[in-house]
mmCIF file of C-alpha atoms and ligand atoms in Angstrom:
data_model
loop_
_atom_site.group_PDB
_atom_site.id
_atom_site.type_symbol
_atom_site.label_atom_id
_atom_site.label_comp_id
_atom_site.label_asym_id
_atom_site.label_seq_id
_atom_site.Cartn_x
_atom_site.Cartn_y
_atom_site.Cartn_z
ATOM 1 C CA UNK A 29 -9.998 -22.440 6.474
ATOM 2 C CA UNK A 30 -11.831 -24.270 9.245
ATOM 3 C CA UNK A 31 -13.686 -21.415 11.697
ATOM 4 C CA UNK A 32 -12.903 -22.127 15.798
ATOM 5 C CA UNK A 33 -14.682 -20.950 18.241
ATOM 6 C CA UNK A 34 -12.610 -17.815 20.593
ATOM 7 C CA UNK A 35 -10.823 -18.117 24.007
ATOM 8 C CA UNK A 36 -12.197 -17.050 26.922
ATOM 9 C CA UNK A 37 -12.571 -13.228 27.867
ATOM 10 C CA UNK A 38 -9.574 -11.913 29.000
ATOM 11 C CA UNK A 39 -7.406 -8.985 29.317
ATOM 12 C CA UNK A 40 -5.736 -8.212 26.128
ATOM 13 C CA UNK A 41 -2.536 -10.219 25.174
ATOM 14 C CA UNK A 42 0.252 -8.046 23.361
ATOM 15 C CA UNK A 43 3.121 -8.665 25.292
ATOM 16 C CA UNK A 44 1.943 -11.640 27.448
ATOM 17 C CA UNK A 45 1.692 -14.903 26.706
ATOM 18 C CA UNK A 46 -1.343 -14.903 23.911
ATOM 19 C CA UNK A 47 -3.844 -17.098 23.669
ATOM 20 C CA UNK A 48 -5.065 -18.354 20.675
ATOM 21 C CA UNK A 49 -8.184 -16.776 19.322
ATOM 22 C CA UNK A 50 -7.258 -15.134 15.781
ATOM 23 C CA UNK A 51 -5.970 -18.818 14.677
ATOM 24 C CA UNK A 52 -8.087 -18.876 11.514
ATOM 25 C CA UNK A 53 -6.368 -16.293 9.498
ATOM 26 C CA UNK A 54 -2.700 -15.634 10.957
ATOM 27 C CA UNK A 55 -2.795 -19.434 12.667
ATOM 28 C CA UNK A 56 1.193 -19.215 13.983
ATOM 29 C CA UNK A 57 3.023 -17.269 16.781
ATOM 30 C CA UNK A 58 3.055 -14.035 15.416
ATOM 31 C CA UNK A 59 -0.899 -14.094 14.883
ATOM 32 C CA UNK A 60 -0.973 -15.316 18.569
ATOM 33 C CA UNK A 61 1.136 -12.678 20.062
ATOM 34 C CA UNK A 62 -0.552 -9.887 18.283
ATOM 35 C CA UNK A 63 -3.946 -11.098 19.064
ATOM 36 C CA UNK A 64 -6.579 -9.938 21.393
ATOM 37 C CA UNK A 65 -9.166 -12.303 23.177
ATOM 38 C CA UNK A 66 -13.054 -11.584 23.612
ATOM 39 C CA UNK A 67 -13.850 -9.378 26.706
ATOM 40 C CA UNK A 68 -12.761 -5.576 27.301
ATOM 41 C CA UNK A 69 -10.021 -4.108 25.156
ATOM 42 C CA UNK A 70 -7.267 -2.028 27.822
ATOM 43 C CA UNK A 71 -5.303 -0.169 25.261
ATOM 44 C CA UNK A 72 -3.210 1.756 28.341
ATOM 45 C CA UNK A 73 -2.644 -1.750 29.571
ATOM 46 C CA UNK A 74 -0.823 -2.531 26.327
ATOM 47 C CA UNK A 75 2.754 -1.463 25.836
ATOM 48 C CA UNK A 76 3.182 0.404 22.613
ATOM 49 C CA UNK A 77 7.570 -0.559 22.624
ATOM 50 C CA UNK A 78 6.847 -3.838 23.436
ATOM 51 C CA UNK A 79 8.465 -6.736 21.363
ATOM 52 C CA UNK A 80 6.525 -9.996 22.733
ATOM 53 C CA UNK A 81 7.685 -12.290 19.718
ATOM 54 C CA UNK A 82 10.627 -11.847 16.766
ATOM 55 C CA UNK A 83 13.678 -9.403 17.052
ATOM 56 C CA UNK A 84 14.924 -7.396 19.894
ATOM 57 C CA UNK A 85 16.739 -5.461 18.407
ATOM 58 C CA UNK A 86 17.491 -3.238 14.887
ATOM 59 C CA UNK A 87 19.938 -5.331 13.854
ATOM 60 C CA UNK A 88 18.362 -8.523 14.077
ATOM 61 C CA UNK A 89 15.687 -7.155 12.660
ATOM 62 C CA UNK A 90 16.677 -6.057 9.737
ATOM 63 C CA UNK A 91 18.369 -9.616 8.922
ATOM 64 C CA UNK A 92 14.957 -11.288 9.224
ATOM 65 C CA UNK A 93 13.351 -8.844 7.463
ATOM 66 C CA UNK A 94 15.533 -10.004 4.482
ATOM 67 C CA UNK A 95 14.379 -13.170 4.747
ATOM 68 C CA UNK A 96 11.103 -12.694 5.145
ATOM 69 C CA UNK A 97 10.839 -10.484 1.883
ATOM 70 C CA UNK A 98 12.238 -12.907 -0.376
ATOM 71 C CA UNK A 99 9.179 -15.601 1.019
ATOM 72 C CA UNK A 100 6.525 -12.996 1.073
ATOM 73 C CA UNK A 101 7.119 -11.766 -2.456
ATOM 74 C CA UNK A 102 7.186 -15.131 -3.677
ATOM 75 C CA UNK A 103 3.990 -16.249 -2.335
ATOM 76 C CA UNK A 104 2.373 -12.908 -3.027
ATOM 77 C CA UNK A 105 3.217 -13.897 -6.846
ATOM 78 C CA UNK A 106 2.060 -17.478 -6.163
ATOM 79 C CA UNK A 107 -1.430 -15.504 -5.479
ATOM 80 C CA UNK A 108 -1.530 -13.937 -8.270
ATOM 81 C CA UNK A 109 -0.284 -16.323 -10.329
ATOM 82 C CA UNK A 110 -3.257 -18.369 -8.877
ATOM 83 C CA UNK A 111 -6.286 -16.031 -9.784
ATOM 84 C CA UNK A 112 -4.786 -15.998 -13.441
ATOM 85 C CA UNK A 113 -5.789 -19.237 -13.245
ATOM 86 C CA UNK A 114 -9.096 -18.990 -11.620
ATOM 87 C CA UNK A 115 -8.673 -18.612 -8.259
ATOM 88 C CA UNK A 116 -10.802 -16.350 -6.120
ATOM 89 C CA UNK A 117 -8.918 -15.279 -2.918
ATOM 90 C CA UNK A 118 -7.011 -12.609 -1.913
ATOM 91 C CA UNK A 119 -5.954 -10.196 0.803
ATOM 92 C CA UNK A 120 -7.318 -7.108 2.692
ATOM 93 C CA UNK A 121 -4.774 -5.299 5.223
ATOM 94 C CA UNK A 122 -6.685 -3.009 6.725
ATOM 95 C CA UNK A 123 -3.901 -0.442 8.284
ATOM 96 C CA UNK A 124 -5.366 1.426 11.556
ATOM 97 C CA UNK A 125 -3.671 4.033 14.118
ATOM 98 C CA UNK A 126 -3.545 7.650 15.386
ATOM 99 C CA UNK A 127 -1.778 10.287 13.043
ATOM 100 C CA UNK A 128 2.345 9.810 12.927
ATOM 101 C CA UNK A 129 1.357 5.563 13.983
ATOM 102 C CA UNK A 130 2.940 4.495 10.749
ATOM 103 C CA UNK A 131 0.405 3.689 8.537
ATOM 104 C CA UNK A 132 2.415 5.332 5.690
ATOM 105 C CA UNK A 133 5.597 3.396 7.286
ATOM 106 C CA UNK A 134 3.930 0.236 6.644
ATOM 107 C CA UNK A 135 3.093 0.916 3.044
ATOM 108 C CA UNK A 136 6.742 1.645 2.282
ATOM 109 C CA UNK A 137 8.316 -0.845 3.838
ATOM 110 C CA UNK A 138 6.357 -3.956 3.803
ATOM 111 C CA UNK A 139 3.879 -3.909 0.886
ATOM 112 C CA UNK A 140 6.901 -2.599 -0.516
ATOM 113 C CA UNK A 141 8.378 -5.684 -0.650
ATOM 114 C CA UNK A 142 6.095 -7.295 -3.050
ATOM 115 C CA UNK A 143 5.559 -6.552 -6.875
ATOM 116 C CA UNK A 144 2.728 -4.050 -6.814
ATOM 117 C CA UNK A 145 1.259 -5.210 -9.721
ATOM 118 C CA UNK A 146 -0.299 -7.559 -7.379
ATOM 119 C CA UNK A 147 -1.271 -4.795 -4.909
ATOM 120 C CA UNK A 148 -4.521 -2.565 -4.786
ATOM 121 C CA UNK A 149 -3.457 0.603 -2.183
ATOM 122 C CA UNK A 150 -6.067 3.152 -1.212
ATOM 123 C CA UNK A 151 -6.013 5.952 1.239
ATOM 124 C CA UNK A 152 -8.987 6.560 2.849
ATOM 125 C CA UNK A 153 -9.897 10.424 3.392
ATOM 126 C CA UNK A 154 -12.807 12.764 4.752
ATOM 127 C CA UNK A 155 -15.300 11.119 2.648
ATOM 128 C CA UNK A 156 -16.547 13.433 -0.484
ATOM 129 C CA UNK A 157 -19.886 15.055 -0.924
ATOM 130 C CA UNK A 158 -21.105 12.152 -3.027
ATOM 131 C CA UNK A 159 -19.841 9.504 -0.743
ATOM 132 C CA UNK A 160 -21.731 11.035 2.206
ATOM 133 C CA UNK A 161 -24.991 10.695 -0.022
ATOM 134 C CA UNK A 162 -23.843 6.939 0.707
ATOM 135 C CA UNK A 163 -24.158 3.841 3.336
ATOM 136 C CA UNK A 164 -20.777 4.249 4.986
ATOM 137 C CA UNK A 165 -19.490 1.300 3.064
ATOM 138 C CA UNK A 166 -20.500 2.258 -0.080
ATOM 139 C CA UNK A 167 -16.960 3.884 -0.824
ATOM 140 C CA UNK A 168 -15.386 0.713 0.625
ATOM 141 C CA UNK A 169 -16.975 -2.143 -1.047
ATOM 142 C CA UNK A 170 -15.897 0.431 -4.701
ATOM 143 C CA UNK A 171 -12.186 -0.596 -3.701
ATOM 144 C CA UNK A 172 -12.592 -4.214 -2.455
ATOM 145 C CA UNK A 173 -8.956 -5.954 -4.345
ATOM 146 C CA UNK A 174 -9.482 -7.822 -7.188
ATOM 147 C CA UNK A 175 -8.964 -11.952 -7.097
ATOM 148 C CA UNK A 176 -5.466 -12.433 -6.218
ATOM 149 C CA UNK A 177 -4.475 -9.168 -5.092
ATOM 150 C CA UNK A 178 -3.249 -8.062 -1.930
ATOM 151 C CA UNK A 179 -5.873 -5.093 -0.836
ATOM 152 C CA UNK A 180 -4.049 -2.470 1.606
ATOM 153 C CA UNK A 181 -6.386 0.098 3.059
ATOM 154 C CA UNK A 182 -4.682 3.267 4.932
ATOM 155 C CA UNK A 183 -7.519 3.958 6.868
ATOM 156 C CA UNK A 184 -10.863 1.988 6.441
ATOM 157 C CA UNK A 185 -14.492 1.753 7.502
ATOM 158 C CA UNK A 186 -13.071 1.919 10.515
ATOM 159 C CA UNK A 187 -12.772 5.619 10.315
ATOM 160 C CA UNK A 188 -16.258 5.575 10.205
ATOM 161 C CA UNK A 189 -16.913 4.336 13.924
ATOM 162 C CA UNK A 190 -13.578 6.407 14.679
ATOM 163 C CA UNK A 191 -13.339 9.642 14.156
ATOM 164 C CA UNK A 192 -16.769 9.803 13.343
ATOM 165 C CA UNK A 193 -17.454 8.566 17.061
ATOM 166 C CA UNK A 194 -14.956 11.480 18.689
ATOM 167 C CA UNK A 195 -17.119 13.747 16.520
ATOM 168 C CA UNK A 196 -20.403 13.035 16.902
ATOM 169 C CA UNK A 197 -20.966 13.153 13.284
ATOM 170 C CA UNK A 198 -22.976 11.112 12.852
ATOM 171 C CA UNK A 199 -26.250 9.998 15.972
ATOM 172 C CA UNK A 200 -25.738 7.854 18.574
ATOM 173 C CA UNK A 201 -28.002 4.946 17.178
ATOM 174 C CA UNK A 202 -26.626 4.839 13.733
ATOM 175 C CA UNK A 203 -22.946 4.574 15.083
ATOM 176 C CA UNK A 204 -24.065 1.905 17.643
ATOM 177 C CA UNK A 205 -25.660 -0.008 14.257
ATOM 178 C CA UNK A 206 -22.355 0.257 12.569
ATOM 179 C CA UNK A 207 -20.409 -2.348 14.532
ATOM 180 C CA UNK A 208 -22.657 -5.155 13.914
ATOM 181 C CA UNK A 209 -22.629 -4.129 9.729
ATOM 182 C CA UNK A 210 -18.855 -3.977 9.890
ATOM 183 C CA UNK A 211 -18.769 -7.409 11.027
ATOM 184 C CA UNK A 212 -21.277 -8.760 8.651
ATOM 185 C CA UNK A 213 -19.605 -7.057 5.463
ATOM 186 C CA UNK A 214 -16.262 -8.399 6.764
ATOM 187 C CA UNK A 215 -17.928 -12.074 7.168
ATOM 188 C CA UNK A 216 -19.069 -11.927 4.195
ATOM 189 C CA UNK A 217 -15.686 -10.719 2.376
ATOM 190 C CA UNK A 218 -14.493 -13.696 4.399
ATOM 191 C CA UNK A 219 -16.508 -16.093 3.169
ATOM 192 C CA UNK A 220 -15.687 -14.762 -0.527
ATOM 193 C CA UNK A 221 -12.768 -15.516 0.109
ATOM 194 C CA UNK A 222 -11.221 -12.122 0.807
ATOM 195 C CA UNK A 223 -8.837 -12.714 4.082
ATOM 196 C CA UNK A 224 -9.116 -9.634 6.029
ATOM 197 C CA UNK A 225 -6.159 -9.133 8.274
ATOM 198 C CA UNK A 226 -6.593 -5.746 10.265
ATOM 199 C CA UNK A 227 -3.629 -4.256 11.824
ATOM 200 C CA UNK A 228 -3.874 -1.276 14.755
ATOM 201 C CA UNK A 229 -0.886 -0.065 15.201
ATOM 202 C CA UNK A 230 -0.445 1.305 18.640
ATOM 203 C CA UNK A 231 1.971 3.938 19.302
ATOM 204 C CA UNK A 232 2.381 6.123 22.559
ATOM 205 C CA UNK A 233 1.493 9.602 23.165
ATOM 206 C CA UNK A 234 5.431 10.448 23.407
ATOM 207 C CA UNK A 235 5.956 8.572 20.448
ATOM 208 C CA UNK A 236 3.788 11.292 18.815
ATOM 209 C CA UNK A 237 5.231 14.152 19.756
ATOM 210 C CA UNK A 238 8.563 13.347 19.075
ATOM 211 C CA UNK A 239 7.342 12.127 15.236
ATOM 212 C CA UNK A 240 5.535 15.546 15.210
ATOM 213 C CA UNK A 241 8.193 17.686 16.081
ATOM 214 C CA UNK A 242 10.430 15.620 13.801
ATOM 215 C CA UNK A 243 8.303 16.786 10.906
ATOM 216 C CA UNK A 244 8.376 20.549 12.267
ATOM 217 C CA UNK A 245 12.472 20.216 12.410
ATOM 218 C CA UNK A 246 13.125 19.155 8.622
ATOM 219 C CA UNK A 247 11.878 20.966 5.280
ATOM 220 C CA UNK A 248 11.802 17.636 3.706
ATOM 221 C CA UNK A 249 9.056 16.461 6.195
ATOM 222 C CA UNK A 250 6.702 19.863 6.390
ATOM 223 C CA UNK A 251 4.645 18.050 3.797
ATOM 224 C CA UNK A 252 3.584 15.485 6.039
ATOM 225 C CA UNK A 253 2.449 17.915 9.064
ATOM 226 C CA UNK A 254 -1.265 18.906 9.355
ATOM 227 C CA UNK A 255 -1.717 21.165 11.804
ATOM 228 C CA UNK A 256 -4.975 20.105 12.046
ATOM 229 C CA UNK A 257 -3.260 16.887 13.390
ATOM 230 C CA UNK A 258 -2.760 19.063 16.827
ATOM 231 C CA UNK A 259 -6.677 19.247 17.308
ATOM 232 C CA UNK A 260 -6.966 15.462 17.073
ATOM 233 C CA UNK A 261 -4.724 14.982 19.638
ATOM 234 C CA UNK A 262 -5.829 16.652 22.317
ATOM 235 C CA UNK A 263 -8.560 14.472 21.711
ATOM 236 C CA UNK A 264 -6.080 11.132 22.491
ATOM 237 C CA UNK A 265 -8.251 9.573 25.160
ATOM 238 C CA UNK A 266 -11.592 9.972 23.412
ATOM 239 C CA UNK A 267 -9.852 8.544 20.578
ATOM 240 C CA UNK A 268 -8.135 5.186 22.307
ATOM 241 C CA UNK A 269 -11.171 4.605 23.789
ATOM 242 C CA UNK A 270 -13.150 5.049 20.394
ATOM 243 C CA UNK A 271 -10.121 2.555 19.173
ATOM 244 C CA UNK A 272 -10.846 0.103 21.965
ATOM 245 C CA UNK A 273 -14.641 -0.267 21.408
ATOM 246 C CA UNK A 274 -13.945 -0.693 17.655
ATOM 247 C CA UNK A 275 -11.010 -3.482 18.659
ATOM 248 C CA UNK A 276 -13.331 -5.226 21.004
ATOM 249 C CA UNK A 277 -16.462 -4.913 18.816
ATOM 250 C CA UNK A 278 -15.399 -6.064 15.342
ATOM 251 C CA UNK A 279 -12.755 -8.628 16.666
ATOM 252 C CA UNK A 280 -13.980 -11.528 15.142
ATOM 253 C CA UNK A 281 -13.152 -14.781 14.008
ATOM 254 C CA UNK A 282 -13.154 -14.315 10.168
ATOM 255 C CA UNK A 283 -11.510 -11.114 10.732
ATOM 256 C CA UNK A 284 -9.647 -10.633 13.682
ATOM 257 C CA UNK A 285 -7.979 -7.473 14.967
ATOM 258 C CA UNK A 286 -4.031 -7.545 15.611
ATOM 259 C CA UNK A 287 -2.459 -5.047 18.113
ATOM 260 C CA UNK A 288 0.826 -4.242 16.707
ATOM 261 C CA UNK A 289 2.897 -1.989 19.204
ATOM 262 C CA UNK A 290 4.159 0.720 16.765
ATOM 263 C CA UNK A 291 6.624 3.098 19.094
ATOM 264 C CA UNK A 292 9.708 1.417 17.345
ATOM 265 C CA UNK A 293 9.191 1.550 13.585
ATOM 266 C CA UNK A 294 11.510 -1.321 12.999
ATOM 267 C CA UNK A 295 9.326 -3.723 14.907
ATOM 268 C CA UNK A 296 5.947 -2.682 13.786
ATOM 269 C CA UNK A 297 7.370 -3.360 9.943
ATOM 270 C CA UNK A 298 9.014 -6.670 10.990
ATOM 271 C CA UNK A 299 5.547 -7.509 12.420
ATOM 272 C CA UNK A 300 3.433 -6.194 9.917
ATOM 273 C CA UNK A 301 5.346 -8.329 7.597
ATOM 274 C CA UNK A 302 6.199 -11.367 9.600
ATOM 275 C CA UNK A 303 2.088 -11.127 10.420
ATOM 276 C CA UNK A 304 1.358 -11.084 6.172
ATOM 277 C CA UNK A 305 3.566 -14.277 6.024
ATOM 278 C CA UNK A 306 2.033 -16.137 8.446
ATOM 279 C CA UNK A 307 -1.238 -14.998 6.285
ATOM 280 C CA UNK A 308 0.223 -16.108 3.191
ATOM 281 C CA UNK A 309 1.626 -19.404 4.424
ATOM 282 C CA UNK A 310 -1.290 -20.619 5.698
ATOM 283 C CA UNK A 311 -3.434 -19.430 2.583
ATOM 284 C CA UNK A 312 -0.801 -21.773 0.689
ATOM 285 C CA UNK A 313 -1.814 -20.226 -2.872
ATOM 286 C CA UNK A 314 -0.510 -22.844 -5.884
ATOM 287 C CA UNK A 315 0.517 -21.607 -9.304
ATOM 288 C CA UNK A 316 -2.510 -23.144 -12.004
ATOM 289 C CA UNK A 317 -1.472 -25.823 -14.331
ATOM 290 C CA UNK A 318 -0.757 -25.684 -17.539
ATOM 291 C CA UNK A 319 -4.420 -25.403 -19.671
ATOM 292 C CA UNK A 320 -2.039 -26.328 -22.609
ATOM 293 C CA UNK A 321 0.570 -29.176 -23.086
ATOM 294 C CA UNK A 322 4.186 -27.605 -22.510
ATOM 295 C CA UNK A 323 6.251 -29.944 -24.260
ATOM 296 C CA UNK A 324 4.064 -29.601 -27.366
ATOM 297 C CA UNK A 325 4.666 -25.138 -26.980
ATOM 298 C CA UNK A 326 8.415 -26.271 -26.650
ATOM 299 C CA UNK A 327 8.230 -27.499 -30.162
ATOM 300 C CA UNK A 328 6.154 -25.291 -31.243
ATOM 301 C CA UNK A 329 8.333 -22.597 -30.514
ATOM 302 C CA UNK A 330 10.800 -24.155 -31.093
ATOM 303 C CA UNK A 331 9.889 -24.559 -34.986
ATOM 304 C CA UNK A 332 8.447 -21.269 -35.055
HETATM 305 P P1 LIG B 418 -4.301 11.285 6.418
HETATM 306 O O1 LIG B 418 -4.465 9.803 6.592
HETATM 307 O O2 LIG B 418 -3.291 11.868 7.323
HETATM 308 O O3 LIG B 418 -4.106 11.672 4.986
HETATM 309 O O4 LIG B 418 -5.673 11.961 6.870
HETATM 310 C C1 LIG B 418 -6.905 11.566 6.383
HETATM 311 C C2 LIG B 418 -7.979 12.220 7.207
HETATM 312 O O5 LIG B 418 -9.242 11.793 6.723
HETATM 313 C C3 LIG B 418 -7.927 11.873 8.682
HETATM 314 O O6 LIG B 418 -8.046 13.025 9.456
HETATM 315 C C4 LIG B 418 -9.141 10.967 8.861
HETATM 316 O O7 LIG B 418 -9.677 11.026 10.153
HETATM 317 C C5 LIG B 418 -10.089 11.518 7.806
HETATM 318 N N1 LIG B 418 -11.097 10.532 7.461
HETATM 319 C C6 LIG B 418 -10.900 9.343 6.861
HETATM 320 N N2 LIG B 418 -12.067 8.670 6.773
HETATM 321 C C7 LIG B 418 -13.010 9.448 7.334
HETATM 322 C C8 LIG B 418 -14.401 9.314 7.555
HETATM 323 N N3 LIG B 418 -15.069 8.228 7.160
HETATM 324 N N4 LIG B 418 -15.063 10.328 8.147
HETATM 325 C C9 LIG B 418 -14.386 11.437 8.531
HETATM 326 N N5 LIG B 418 -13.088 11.630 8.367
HETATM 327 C C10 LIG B 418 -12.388 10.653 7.768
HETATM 328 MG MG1 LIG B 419 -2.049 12.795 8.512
#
């Protein structure tokens, strides 16, 4: 896909009119609403309910969602179907947020919409022992998807200029050096033809509480409380602006952040997904031919 050179720097876009500086890999109006331009990254200037393109409401949501999920999974198969036959490309979703955002959300209801024999899911965690012995991206590049696969990573690299940054784990001048390596490892994913599409999904502090109290109210959801998750968010501000830096940083045009608000879980699936099909579509993966002659196999079975 041809590069193009970004907008102007601006204030970011989610829930004004966008412009166009993420064209190259989502190049439609979702990508464009979703997108941030060059400049300083506001994340308190961004509403986290907002709904700038697509449905207003549940409802109407759901009924695209429908829709969409019958397209997606058929061009996710066309992918597939087209690294059977040689082809090199695929997907990376790169799923980014504070705890309760709905990275887990996403997984479950959009990539759950495809086959997932065609999808490669990891989970990123506190790195290991061994993987600390490592570059930061050691661990990452290990899970990179196959040819024709859609990659989804719940947390990332990312993590590493993240929480890493809140926590001063790591000195100042080898977190500063990070940014620029994340955005040559991504080019270069790009220009293998790995499509990166990274997703922050932006939720409000409210939205938080009320999702952690929700898992404090029902057996069935103790499971997914940490109370370690409490610590982290007294940290909130260190953390958005951590996120901002990271947004405004490694926002680039073979792999451009997209701001998905994420306080009403309906939307942020509808534009996770609507976001993927824009990908897809404009990726326009073709099954192979046939390397033998079907009518010829017709008789062949045929007789057999
Ligand atoms: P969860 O996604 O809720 O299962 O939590 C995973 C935890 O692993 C989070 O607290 C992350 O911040 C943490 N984590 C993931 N990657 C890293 C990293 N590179 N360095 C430190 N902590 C990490
Ligand atoms: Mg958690």
């Amino acid at each position: 896909m041809a590069g193009r050179a970004g907008g102007k720097p601006s204030m970011p876009t989610v829930g004004k009119t966008a412009p166009a500086v993420n064209r190259t890999v989502a190049d439609g109006r979702v990508g464009d609403a979703f997108s941030l331009p060059t400049g300083p990254v506001d994340l308190a200037a961004i509403k986290p309910n907002a709904t700038p393109v697509g449905p207003k409401r549940k409802k109407q949501a759901a009924k695209l969602m429908e829709k969409i999920s019958v397209e997606l999974a058929g061009l996710q198969e066309k992918l597939y179907a087209e690294a059977m036959g040689g082809g090199r490309r695929s997907i990376l979703l790169v799923l980014q947020g504070m705890d309760t955002s709905g990275k887990d959300g996403v997984v479950e209801h959009v990539v759950g919409l495809v086959n997932p024999a065609g999808v490669h899911l990891v989970s990123f965690k506190k790195p290991t022992k061994e993987e600390l012995q490592h570059d930061f991206l050691w661990r990452i590049e290990k899970q990179l998807p196959p040819s024709g696969r859609v990659g989804v990573f719940n947390r990332s690299h990312y993590e590493d200029v993240l929480v890493v940054k809140v926590h001063k784990l790591v000195p100042q001048r080898e977190l500063t050096a990070r940014y620029p390596k994340i955005n040559d490892f991504e080019a270069r994913l790009a220009a293998q033809g790995v499509v990166v599409v990274k997703c922050f999904l932006h939720i409000s502090k409210e939205a938080q509480t009320e999702r952690l109290l929700a898992r404090l109210d029902d057996k069935t959801k103790f499971w997914k409380y940490n109370p370690g998750d409490v610590a982290e968010r007294a940290l909130w501000p260190a953390y958005q602006d951590a996120y901002a830096l990271a947004l405004q940083r490694c926002n680039t045009e073979s792999a451009p952040w997209f701001i998905v608000p994420g306080d009403r879980k309906w939307y942020r699936n509808w534009a996770v997904a609507a976001l993927l099909l824009e990908v897809l579509r404009a990726m326009d993966p073709q099954y192979p031919a046939a390397d033998f002659d079907p009518a010829a196999e017709q008789k062949r079975v045929a007789a057999s």
